[in-house]
Amino acid sequence: MKATRRGFLGMGAAVAAASLSGCGPTSTHSTTSTKPFVFDASAPLRVRKSFWDLTDAEVRTLCKAVGYVRNTYLPTDPRKWDNYASIHAKHCTGEAGTDPHGMLQVHWSWHFLPWHRGYLFFLERILAHALREQGLDDSTFAYPFWDWTVHQGMPNTSERQARNLASPLWGYDLTQENMVTADTLGFDNLALYNGNRGPSLEKSGMTPDNEVSVDSKAHIIEASHYMSPEYINLALRLPWEQFGGLSEIKRTSQGILEAGPHNDGHDWVGTRFGSNRDMGTLKFAALDPIFFMHHGNIDRIFSLYRGEMPDVNGPWGQQTYTYTDADGSDVTVSVKDIMTTLTNAVEYKIPSDNALVPAVPFKQTHMIWLNTAGRVNVVEQHASSQSRTITFDFTHDESIPHDLANSVALLEVQTGPLMRTGRSLIQVYIDDQYVGRIRMLDGIASSTDSTVNHTFTLTAHKFKELLGFVSNPRHFRLTLVAKNFTGPIEVRQIGLRFLQ
Ligand code: C2O
């Protein structure tokens, strides 16, 4: 991408693991020969727009491309939609370094952002090619993104919304077409539809009112925080390790872009706390056309990152991935290729209702430990065997310098060994106000681990409340609500890490 797309970063903080389900085993990839991808520099720049900003004509073109790839290619054609989706499924089962075909796991680590950038890029090439096969002009074609920072619900276009028409993601024009029979409008009016979604036409917004269970309502509140402009704009200023993830491939190595808005977006479209709706299960997620709009937005945010990223001449850049190209052949690209050539081949048009700004990343860090002698009282209450509350009353914070008043603060909690059962999480409240969840950044997130100390960092979620400490640091209460841990929870250190 042009100038807008340089960096990525990440901060991975405290997003609790969302419930996006993993995938079970899939069949081994049958290799054909792969060749290094060579980009033809005369290919048109793909300018991706917010779905909201698409014209009706552009939606029709998108439907013609997606519908053709879904329905016209033979089942044996690797470009057929379902086959392309299965590439993603294979990449959520592999273990790093053990698969001779490079089908490594591309979630939960720094592979996440570049791999999905490449995956979008080659889908777009396949779709452009499909337009040409239909005798259509593909020169201005690009896959749109779902800007959920502004449109927290099943996205529609502004033209259709102005006419009070439902989103084409439900089928193109519900006033003229039924969604079952073949279309008569000259394009595939079901191209963007997927029946395995949680939201319905009647309840298409990301709001707690549309949810039934208490857990689902809580999930939606969390999702809309992580998918808000406030959160993303802060995330964009965080160090790479937290924004884009760590080099190890394990659940705790996700950057916050993956762990927060990405996972929650999948879960919202798919299904929370369960399985079997496409977007909620990695193995099936890419079957839904909204997957690529969701990842378009993730990738757009990645393109706004201005922090320092890992060296593309180092191990990150040398990693290679294999994708299906527009002619159906397998091609190999490196992360370095993705971060240079592929990045420059795409541009994100600033949405008409844009809420995100690239910003200078935070530079310095300054750590202040809160629970040194005399500064804190610890109160532990056991609400139940499943959930417990640990409260800290901070009363002596004179050591927090006033010149940190404009800093963003991360909350860091170090504990002794923890025993987890099931889906454990720790929620954090400041003065009884929920400020976020924390996840493990180190240690093993297994249910049987009883030896490793853990450090949790609360991410950029609602930093305003953390900043509030600084303006009135003498009295505040920090509450940790820990769910599904057994045995003692020993909190060893609590600190604020200031970023400027
Ligand atoms: Cu590969 Cu959104 O997941």
PDB file of C-alpha atoms in Angstrom, residues 150-335:
ATOM      1  CA  VAL A 150     -18.192   2.984  13.048  1.00  0.00           C
ATOM      2  CA  HIS A 151     -20.731   0.357  11.964  1.00  0.00           C
ATOM      3  CA  GLN A 152     -21.207  -1.986  14.870  1.00  0.00           C
ATOM      4  CA  GLY A 153     -23.644  -4.346  13.291  1.00  0.00           C
ATOM      5  CA  MET A 154     -24.124  -6.199  10.050  1.00  0.00           C
ATOM      6  CA  PRO A 155     -22.851  -3.565   7.631  1.00  0.00           C
ATOM      7  CA  ASN A 156     -24.948  -1.965   4.937  1.00  0.00           C
ATOM      8  CA  THR A 157     -24.097   0.571   2.265  1.00  0.00           C
ATOM      9  CA  SER A 158     -25.069   4.204   2.708  1.00  0.00           C
ATOM     10  CA  GLU A 159     -27.079   4.154  -0.538  1.00  0.00           C
ATOM     11  CA  ARG A 160     -29.182   1.242   0.626  1.00  0.00           C
ATOM     12  CA  GLN A 161     -29.578   2.591   4.106  1.00  0.00           C
ATOM     13  CA  ALA A 162     -30.844   5.881   2.668  1.00  0.00           C
ATOM     14  CA  ARG A 163     -33.513   3.881   0.820  1.00  0.00           C
ATOM     15  CA  ASN A 164     -34.301   1.887   3.929  1.00  0.00           C
ATOM     16  CA  LEU A 165     -33.153  -1.347   2.332  1.00  0.00           C
ATOM     17  CA  ALA A 166     -31.534  -4.210   4.208  1.00  0.00           C
ATOM     18  CA  SER A 167     -27.876  -5.056   3.825  1.00  0.00           C
ATOM     19  CA  PRO A 168     -26.897  -7.110   0.772  1.00  0.00           C
ATOM     20  CA  LEU A 169     -25.319  -9.501   3.263  1.00  0.00           C
ATOM     21  CA  TRP A 170     -28.838 -10.836   3.754  1.00  0.00           C
ATOM     22  CA  GLY A 171     -29.328 -11.286   0.018  1.00  0.00           C
ATOM     23  CA  TYR A 172     -29.152  -8.351  -2.294  1.00  0.00           C
ATOM     24  CA  ASP A 173     -32.637  -6.988  -2.505  1.00  0.00           C
ATOM     25  CA  LEU A 174     -35.195  -8.519  -0.253  1.00  0.00           C
ATOM     26  CA  THR A 175     -37.918  -6.403  -1.747  1.00  0.00           C
ATOM     27  CA  GLN A 176     -37.473  -7.936  -5.172  1.00  0.00           C
ATOM     28  CA  GLU A 177     -35.963 -11.326  -4.695  1.00  0.00           C
ATOM     29  CA  ASN A 178     -36.576 -14.211  -2.491  1.00  0.00           C
ATOM     30  CA  MET A 179     -33.399 -15.616  -1.102  1.00  0.00           C
ATOM     31  CA  VAL A 180     -33.833 -19.176  -2.232  1.00  0.00           C
ATOM     32  CA  THR A 181     -34.469 -19.181  -5.947  1.00  0.00           C
ATOM     33  CA  ALA A 182     -31.992 -18.218  -8.614  1.00  0.00           C
ATOM     34  CA  ASP A 183     -31.752 -14.522  -9.103  1.00  0.00           C
ATOM     35  CA  THR A 184     -33.228 -12.716 -12.063  1.00  0.00           C
ATOM     36  CA  LEU A 185     -31.384  -9.459 -11.581  1.00  0.00           C
ATOM     37  CA  GLY A 186     -28.379 -10.393 -13.694  1.00  0.00           C
ATOM     38  CA  PHE A 187     -26.044 -11.092 -10.814  1.00  0.00           C
ATOM     39  CA  ASP A 188     -25.923 -13.440  -7.870  1.00  0.00           C
ATOM     40  CA  ASN A 189     -28.054 -11.792  -5.250  1.00  0.00           C
ATOM     41  CA  LEU A 190     -27.054 -14.371  -2.662  1.00  0.00           C
ATOM     42  CA  ALA A 191     -23.344 -13.949  -3.226  1.00  0.00           C
ATOM     43  CA  LEU A 192     -22.721 -12.216   0.098  1.00  0.00           C
ATOM     44  CA  TYR A 193     -25.218 -14.230   2.078  1.00  0.00           C
ATOM     45  CA  ASN A 194     -24.341 -16.890   4.615  1.00  0.00           C
ATOM     46  CA  GLY A 195     -27.054 -18.625   6.586  1.00  0.00           C
ATOM     47  CA  ASN A 196     -24.783 -19.564   9.445  1.00  0.00           C
ATOM     48  CA  ARG A 197     -24.635 -16.213  11.169  1.00  0.00           C
ATOM     49  CA  GLY A 198     -25.775 -15.265  14.630  1.00  0.00           C
ATOM     50  CA  PRO A 199     -27.255 -11.826  13.879  1.00  0.00           C
ATOM     51  CA  SER A 200     -30.571 -11.785  12.063  1.00  0.00           C
ATOM     52  CA  LEU A 201     -32.239  -9.324   9.764  1.00  0.00           C
ATOM     53  CA  GLU A 202     -34.405  -8.196  12.666  1.00  0.00           C
ATOM     54  CA  LYS A 203     -31.507  -8.051  15.125  1.00  0.00           C
ATOM     55  CA  SER A 204     -28.571  -6.983  13.027  1.00  0.00           C
ATOM     56  CA  GLY A 205     -26.919  -4.565  15.438  1.00  0.00           C
ATOM     57  CA  MET A 206     -24.161  -5.233  17.941  1.00  0.00           C
ATOM     58  CA  THR A 207     -26.135  -4.287  21.008  1.00  0.00           C
ATOM     59  CA  PRO A 208     -26.891  -6.042  24.296  1.00  0.00           C
ATOM     60  CA  ASP A 209     -30.612  -5.587  23.629  1.00  0.00           C
ATOM     61  CA  ASN A 210     -30.318  -8.118  20.827  1.00  0.00           C
ATOM     62  CA  GLU A 211     -28.914 -10.783  23.119  1.00  0.00           C
ATOM     63  CA  VAL A 212     -30.723 -13.105  25.448  1.00  0.00           C
ATOM     64  CA  SER A 213     -28.319 -14.550  27.992  1.00  0.00           C
ATOM     65  CA  VAL A 214     -26.410 -12.522  30.548  1.00  0.00           C
ATOM     66  CA  ASP A 215     -23.125 -13.869  29.168  1.00  0.00           C
ATOM     67  CA  SER A 216     -24.037 -12.885  25.632  1.00  0.00           C
ATOM     68  CA  LYS A 217     -25.019  -9.392  26.723  1.00  0.00           C
ATOM     69  CA  ALA A 218     -21.685  -9.061  28.535  1.00  0.00           C
ATOM     70  CA  HIS A 219     -19.865 -10.330  25.475  1.00  0.00           C
ATOM     71  CA  ILE A 220     -21.476  -7.719  23.258  1.00  0.00           C
ATOM     72  CA  ILE A 221     -20.508  -4.940  25.646  1.00  0.00           C
ATOM     73  CA  GLU A 222     -16.942  -6.202  25.577  1.00  0.00           C
ATOM     74  CA  ALA A 223     -16.965  -6.590  21.787  1.00  0.00           C
ATOM     75  CA  SER A 224     -18.160  -3.073  21.213  1.00  0.00           C
ATOM     76  CA  HIS A 225     -15.411  -1.723  23.474  1.00  0.00           C
ATOM     77  CA  TYR A 226     -12.715  -3.602  21.632  1.00  0.00           C
ATOM     78  CA  MET A 227     -14.173  -2.631  18.273  1.00  0.00           C
ATOM     79  CA  SER A 228     -14.523   1.052  19.132  1.00  0.00           C
ATOM     80  CA  PRO A 229     -12.478   3.914  17.653  1.00  0.00           C
ATOM     81  CA  GLU A 230     -11.274   4.805  21.136  1.00  0.00           C
ATOM     82  CA  TYR A 231      -9.770   1.382  21.684  1.00  0.00           C
ATOM     83  CA  ILE A 232      -8.303   1.012  18.205  1.00  0.00           C
ATOM     84  CA  ASN A 233      -6.756   4.470  18.238  1.00  0.00           C
ATOM     85  CA  LEU A 234      -5.002   3.606  21.479  1.00  0.00           C
ATOM     86  CA  ALA A 235      -3.984   0.201  20.206  1.00  0.00           C
ATOM     87  CA  LEU A 236      -2.346   1.856  17.206  1.00  0.00           C
ATOM     88  CA  ARG A 237       0.088   3.559  19.557  1.00  0.00           C
ATOM     89  CA  LEU A 238       1.284   0.459  21.345  1.00  0.00           C
ATOM     90  CA  PRO A 239       4.513  -1.464  20.890  1.00  0.00           C
ATOM     91  CA  TRP A 240       4.536  -4.222  18.292  1.00  0.00           C
ATOM     92  CA  GLU A 241       4.617  -7.059  20.774  1.00  0.00           C
ATOM     93  CA  GLN A 242       1.311  -5.939  22.130  1.00  0.00           C
ATOM     94  CA  PHE A 243      -0.262  -4.812  18.869  1.00  0.00           C
ATOM     95  CA  GLY A 244       0.882  -7.540  16.503  1.00  0.00           C
ATOM     96  CA  GLY A 245       1.819 -10.421  18.750  1.00  0.00           C
ATOM     97  CA  LEU A 246       4.819 -12.415  19.801  1.00  0.00           C
ATOM     98  CA  SER A 247       6.918 -14.830  17.787  1.00  0.00           C
ATOM     99  CA  GLU A 248       5.886 -17.950  19.661  1.00  0.00           C
ATOM    100  CA  ILE A 249       2.741 -19.637  18.435  1.00  0.00           C
ATOM    101  CA  LYS A 250       0.497 -20.146  21.402  1.00  0.00           C
ATOM    102  CA  ARG A 251      -2.729 -18.698  22.572  1.00  0.00           C
ATOM    103  CA  THR A 252      -1.000 -16.230  24.813  1.00  0.00           C
ATOM    104  CA  SER A 253       1.056 -14.750  21.984  1.00  0.00           C
ATOM    105  CA  GLN A 254      -1.788 -12.920  20.279  1.00  0.00           C
ATOM    106  CA  GLY A 255      -1.528  -9.221  19.763  1.00  0.00           C
ATOM    107  CA  ILE A 256      -4.475  -7.202  20.935  1.00  0.00           C
ATOM    108  CA  LEU A 257      -5.745  -6.606  17.432  1.00  0.00           C
ATOM    109  CA  GLU A 258      -6.176 -10.349  17.074  1.00  0.00           C
ATOM    110  CA  ALA A 259      -7.250 -11.160  20.605  1.00  0.00           C
ATOM    111  CA  GLY A 260      -9.720  -8.312  21.012  1.00  0.00           C
ATOM    112  CA  PRO A 261     -11.601  -6.873  18.038  1.00  0.00           C
ATOM    113  CA  HIS A 262     -10.715  -9.731  15.709  1.00  0.00           C
ATOM    114  CA  ASN A 263     -11.861 -12.557  17.930  1.00  0.00           C
ATOM    115  CA  ASP A 264     -14.875 -10.697  19.219  1.00  0.00           C
ATOM    116  CA  GLY A 265     -15.935  -9.762  15.683  1.00  0.00           C
ATOM    117  CA  HIS A 266     -15.783 -13.412  14.663  1.00  0.00           C
ATOM    118  CA  ASP A 267     -17.752 -14.416  17.712  1.00  0.00           C
ATOM    119  CA  TRP A 268     -20.397 -11.808  17.152  1.00  0.00           C
ATOM    120  CA  VAL A 269     -21.068 -12.815  13.545  1.00  0.00           C
ATOM    121  CA  GLY A 270     -20.701 -16.472  14.360  1.00  0.00           C
ATOM    122  CA  THR A 271     -21.838 -17.535  17.709  1.00  0.00           C
ATOM    123  CA  ARG A 272     -20.752 -16.895  21.260  1.00  0.00           C
ATOM    124  CA  PHE A 273     -19.949 -19.613  23.718  1.00  0.00           C
ATOM    125  CA  GLY A 274     -20.548 -22.394  21.287  1.00  0.00           C
ATOM    126  CA  SER A 275     -19.663 -23.588  17.874  1.00  0.00           C
ATOM    127  CA  ASN A 276     -21.021 -24.433  14.507  1.00  0.00           C
ATOM    128  CA  ARG A 277     -21.777 -21.059  13.025  1.00  0.00           C
ATOM    129  CA  ASP A 278     -19.192 -20.305  10.393  1.00  0.00           C
ATOM    130  CA  MET A 279     -17.568 -17.131  11.642  1.00  0.00           C
ATOM    131  CA  GLY A 280     -17.398 -18.443  15.192  1.00  0.00           C
ATOM    132  CA  THR A 281     -15.207 -21.392  14.208  1.00  0.00           C
ATOM    133  CA  LEU A 282     -11.835 -20.818  12.589  1.00  0.00           C
ATOM    134  CA  LYS A 283     -12.175 -23.919  10.466  1.00  0.00           C
ATOM    135  CA  PHE A 284     -15.288 -22.598   8.722  1.00  0.00           C
ATOM    136  CA  ALA A 285     -14.892 -18.848   9.143  1.00  0.00           C
ATOM    137  CA  ALA A 286     -13.605 -18.063   5.653  1.00  0.00           C
ATOM    138  CA  LEU A 287     -16.727 -19.575   4.085  1.00  0.00           C
ATOM    139  CA  ASP A 288     -18.578 -16.410   5.028  1.00  0.00           C
ATOM    140  CA  PRO A 289     -17.936 -13.462   2.675  1.00  0.00           C
ATOM    141  CA  ILE A 290     -17.997 -11.149   5.674  1.00  0.00           C
ATOM    142  CA  PHE A 291     -14.811 -12.869   6.876  1.00  0.00           C
ATOM    143  CA  PHE A 292     -12.822 -11.003   4.228  1.00  0.00           C
ATOM    144  CA  MET A 293     -14.541  -7.716   5.089  1.00  0.00           C
ATOM    145  CA  HIS A 294     -13.731  -8.253   8.761  1.00  0.00           C
ATOM    146  CA  HIS A 295     -10.129  -9.036   7.934  1.00  0.00           C
ATOM    147  CA  GLY A 296     -10.065  -6.091   5.538  1.00  0.00           C
ATOM    148  CA  ASN A 297     -10.717  -3.847   8.488  1.00  0.00           C
ATOM    149  CA  ILE A 298      -8.113  -5.609  10.609  1.00  0.00           C
ATOM    150  CA  ASP A 299      -5.676  -5.188   7.747  1.00  0.00           C
ATOM    151  CA  ARG A 300      -6.626  -1.534   7.311  1.00  0.00           C
ATOM    152  CA  ILE A 301      -5.849  -0.950  10.983  1.00  0.00           C
ATOM    153  CA  PHE A 302      -2.562  -2.773  10.478  1.00  0.00           C
ATOM    154  CA  SER A 303      -1.866  -0.385   7.603  1.00  0.00           C
ATOM    155  CA  LEU A 304      -2.304   2.580   9.943  1.00  0.00           C
ATOM    156  CA  TYR A 305       0.331   1.318  12.342  1.00  0.00           C
ATOM    157  CA  ARG A 306       3.363   3.546  12.545  1.00  0.00           C
ATOM    158  CA  GLY A 307       5.359   1.779  15.211  1.00  0.00           C
ATOM    159  CA  GLU A 308       8.494  -0.191  14.716  1.00  0.00           C
ATOM    160  CA  MET A 309       7.881  -3.665  13.360  1.00  0.00           C
ATOM    161  CA  PRO A 310      10.161  -6.688  13.321  1.00  0.00           C
ATOM    162  CA  ASP A 311      12.921  -6.584  10.734  1.00  0.00           C
ATOM    163  CA  VAL A 312      11.724  -8.086   7.457  1.00  0.00           C
ATOM    164  CA  ASN A 313      15.265  -9.337   6.906  1.00  0.00           C
ATOM    165  CA  GLY A 314      15.048 -11.314  10.122  1.00  0.00           C
ATOM    166  CA  PRO A 315      13.114 -14.506  10.969  1.00  0.00           C
ATOM    167  CA  TRP A 316       9.715 -12.841  10.616  1.00  0.00           C
ATOM    168  CA  GLY A 317      10.380 -11.620   7.093  1.00  0.00           C
ATOM    169  CA  GLN A 318      11.861 -14.904   5.924  1.00  0.00           C
ATOM    170  CA  GLN A 319       8.804 -16.973   6.826  1.00  0.00           C
ATOM    171  CA  THR A 320       7.007 -18.131   3.693  1.00  0.00           C
ATOM    172  CA  TYR A 321       3.372 -18.993   3.081  1.00  0.00           C
ATOM    173  CA  THR A 322       1.654 -20.702   0.153  1.00  0.00           C
ATOM    174  CA  TYR A 323      -1.568 -19.416  -1.398  1.00  0.00           C
ATOM    175  CA  THR A 324      -3.660 -20.157  -4.484  1.00  0.00           C
ATOM    176  CA  ASP A 325      -3.161 -17.603  -7.245  1.00  0.00           C
ATOM    177  CA  ALA A 326      -5.666 -16.362  -9.830  1.00  0.00           C
ATOM    178  CA  ASP A 327      -4.709 -19.079 -12.343  1.00  0.00           C
ATOM    179  CA  GLY A 328      -5.238 -21.809  -9.750  1.00  0.00           C
ATOM    180  CA  SER A 329      -1.567 -22.507  -9.140  1.00  0.00           C
ATOM    181  CA  ASP A 330       0.152 -22.540  -5.766  1.00  0.00           C
ATOM    182  CA  VAL A 331       2.457 -19.611  -5.142  1.00  0.00           C
ATOM    183  CA  THR A 332       4.840 -18.920  -2.294  1.00  0.00           C
ATOM    184  CA  VAL A 333       5.444 -15.532  -0.740  1.00  0.00           C
ATOM    185  CA  SER A 334       7.532 -14.466   2.217  1.00  0.00           C
ATOM    186  CA  VAL A 335       6.484 -12.105   4.961  1.00  0.00           C
TER     187      VAL A 335
END
